[in-house]
Coordinates of C-alpha atoms in Angstrom, one line a residue:
M1 CA 109.9 114.3 93.4
N2 CA 110.5 114.1 89.7
K3 CA 107.4 114.5 87.5
L4 CA 107.0 112.7 84.2
K5 CA 104.5 113.1 81.4
C6 CA 102.5 110.0 80.4
T7 CA 103.5 108.9 76.9
H8 CA 99.8 108.7 75.9
C9 CA 97.8 111.4 77.6
G10 CA 100.5 113.9 78.4
L11 CA 99.4 114.4 82.0
E12 CA 102.2 114.7 84.6
Y13 CA 102.6 112.5 87.6
D14 CA 105.3 111.7 90.1
E15 CA 107.8 109.3 88.6
E16 CA 107.2 106.7 91.4
L17 CA 103.5 106.4 90.3
M18 CA 104.3 105.8 86.6
I19 CA 104.4 102.5 84.8
K20 CA 107.8 102.3 83.1
D21 CA 107.7 100.4 79.8
G22 CA 111.0 100.6 78.0
E23 CA 111.5 104.3 77.1
N24 CA 107.9 105.1 77.8
F25 CA 106.0 106.1 80.9
F26 CA 102.3 105.6 81.5
C27 CA 100.0 106.9 84.3
C28 CA 97.7 103.9 84.1
K29 CA 97.1 100.6 82.3
G30 CA 94.4 102.3 80.2
C31 CA 96.9 104.7 78.7
Q32 CA 99.4 102.0 78.1
G33 CA 96.7 99.9 76.4
V34 CA 95.6 102.7 74.1
Y35 CA 99.2 103.5 73.2
Y36 CA 99.8 99.9 72.0
L37 CA 96.4 99.7 70.3
L38 CA 97.3 102.8 68.2
K39 CA 100.8 101.4 67.6
D40 CA 99.6 98.0 66.6
E41 CA 96.9 99.5 64.3
G42 CA 99.5 101.8 62.6
L43 CA 97.7 104.8 64.1
D44 CA 100.6 106.1 66.2
S45 CA 100.8 109.3 64.0
F46 CA 98.0 110.4 66.4
Y47 CA 100.7 111.7 68.8
A48 CA 102.1 114.0 66.1
K49 CA 98.6 115.3 65.3
K50 CA 97.7 115.7 69.0
G51 CA 100.8 117.8 69.7
D52 CA 100.9 119.2 73.3
V53 CA 97.2 118.7 74.0
K54 CA 96.6 116.7 77.2
L55 CA 94.0 114.0 77.3
G56 CA 91.9 112.8 80.2
R57 CA 92.6 109.3 81.5
P58 CA 90.8 106.5 79.6
K59 CA 87.8 105.2 81.3
E60 CA 87.9 101.5 82.3
V61 CA 86.0 99.4 79.9
K62 CA 83.3 97.4 81.7
D63 CA 80.6 95.1 80.6
E64 CA 78.1 98.0 80.8
F65 CA 77.8 98.4 77.1
K66 CA 75.3 95.5 76.5
K67 CA 72.4 97.9 77.4
F68 CA 73.0 99.5 74.0
D69 CA 71.9 96.3 72.3
R70 CA 68.5 96.3 73.9
D71 CA 65.4 96.8 71.6
G72 CA 64.1 99.7 73.6
F73 CA 67.4 101.6 73.1
K74 CA 67.5 100.8 69.4
K75 CA 63.9 101.9 68.9
R76 CA 64.6 105.3 70.5
Y77 CA 68.0 106.1 69.0
V78 CA 68.7 104.1 65.9
K79 CA 67.3 104.9 62.5
E80 CA 66.9 102.0 60.1
L81 CA 67.9 102.9 56.6
K82 CA 66.3 101.5 53.4
N83 CA 69.4 99.3 52.5
G84 CA 69.3 97.4 55.8
T85 CA 72.0 99.6 57.4
C86 CA 71.4 101.7 60.5
E87 CA 72.3 105.2 61.6
I88 CA 73.0 106.4 65.2
N89 CA 74.0 109.9 66.3
L90 CA 76.2 110.3 69.4
I91 CA 77.8 112.9 71.5
I92 CA 81.4 112.0 72.2
E93 CA 82.7 113.5 75.5
G94 CA 86.4 114.2 75.8
I95 CA 87.2 115.6 72.4
H96 CA 89.7 118.3 72.8
C97 CA 91.3 118.8 69.4
S98 CA 91.2 117.6 65.8
A99 CA 93.5 114.7 66.7
C100 CA 90.8 113.4 69.0
V101 CA 88.3 113.5 66.1
W102 CA 90.8 111.8 63.8
L103 CA 91.5 109.0 66.3
N104 CA 87.9 108.3 67.0
E105 CA 87.0 108.2 63.3
K106 CA 90.0 106.0 62.4
V107 CA 89.4 103.5 65.2
L108 CA 85.7 103.3 64.3
H109 CA 86.4 102.8 60.6
R110 CA 88.5 99.8 61.5
L111 CA 85.6 98.0 63.0
D112 CA 83.9 95.5 60.8
G113 CA 80.4 96.7 60.0
I114 CA 81.1 100.5 60.2
L115 CA 80.3 102.1 56.9
E116 CA 80.6 105.8 57.9
A117 CA 81.8 107.6 61.0
D118 CA 81.8 111.4 60.8
I119 CA 82.5 113.5 63.9
N120 CA 81.9 117.3 64.1
F121 CA 84.8 118.8 66.1
T122 CA 82.8 121.9 67.2
T123 CA 79.7 120.0 68.4
H124 CA 81.3 116.6 69.3
K125 CA 78.4 115.0 67.5
A126 CA 79.1 111.8 65.6
R127 CA 77.0 110.3 62.8
I128 CA 77.7 106.6 62.4
I129 CA 76.2 104.4 59.7
Y130 CA 76.7 100.7 60.4
D131 CA 75.6 97.2 59.3
P132 CA 73.8 95.7 62.4
N133 CA 74.8 92.2 61.1
G134 CA 78.5 93.2 61.2
V135 CA 78.8 95.2 64.4
S136 CA 76.7 95.6 67.6
L137 CA 76.0 98.9 69.2
S138 CA 77.7 97.7 72.4
K139 CA 80.9 97.1 70.4
I140 CA 80.7 100.7 69.0
F141 CA 80.3 102.2 72.5
E142 CA 83.0 99.9 73.9
T143 CA 85.5 100.8 71.2
I144 CA 85.0 104.5 71.8
A145 CA 85.5 104.0 75.6
S146 CA 88.5 101.8 75.1
I147 CA 90.4 104.8 73.6
G148 CA 89.5 107.1 76.5
Y149 CA 86.3 108.8 75.3
I150 CA 82.6 108.5 76.4
A151 CA 79.8 108.3 73.9
Y152 CA 76.2 109.2 74.6
P153 CA 73.2 108.7 72.3
Y154 CA 72.0 112.0 70.7
D155 CA 68.4 112.3 69.7
K156 CA 68.2 114.7 66.8
K157 CA 64.5 115.1 67.3
A158 CA 65.0 116.3 70.9
G159 CA 67.4 119.0 69.8

């Protein structure tokens, strides 16, 4: 059987399992969706930055992100700043290279309500400053998941 690389993640699969889309081949609808998201947003230079690094398959986006909008979650993980904005610290699983950091930061910065999004490549820790009137926490987590990464809250006080 002939093996082909997915245009987005770079993982190899049998040709018969791939989704053929013009000149491109995708291993799943998630990769196909992320590819077009990047292309539509003018972020397709991600692929040049990524080089030969293979990515994991994107996680399916589900309606499980609403839990991040609950008051109990916010009380534990969100710091309210003096100017009415908020700060949350996350660990982003799936970062393999600087292109992964670049992609996450770019996609987050394009969300209305995101004021800052800085990710440390070595620790995979993200510091996000946002306007709670402009974007919900569920939307932040959902956006990260939609490009194939998983975010977890990080409590700086716990270490």
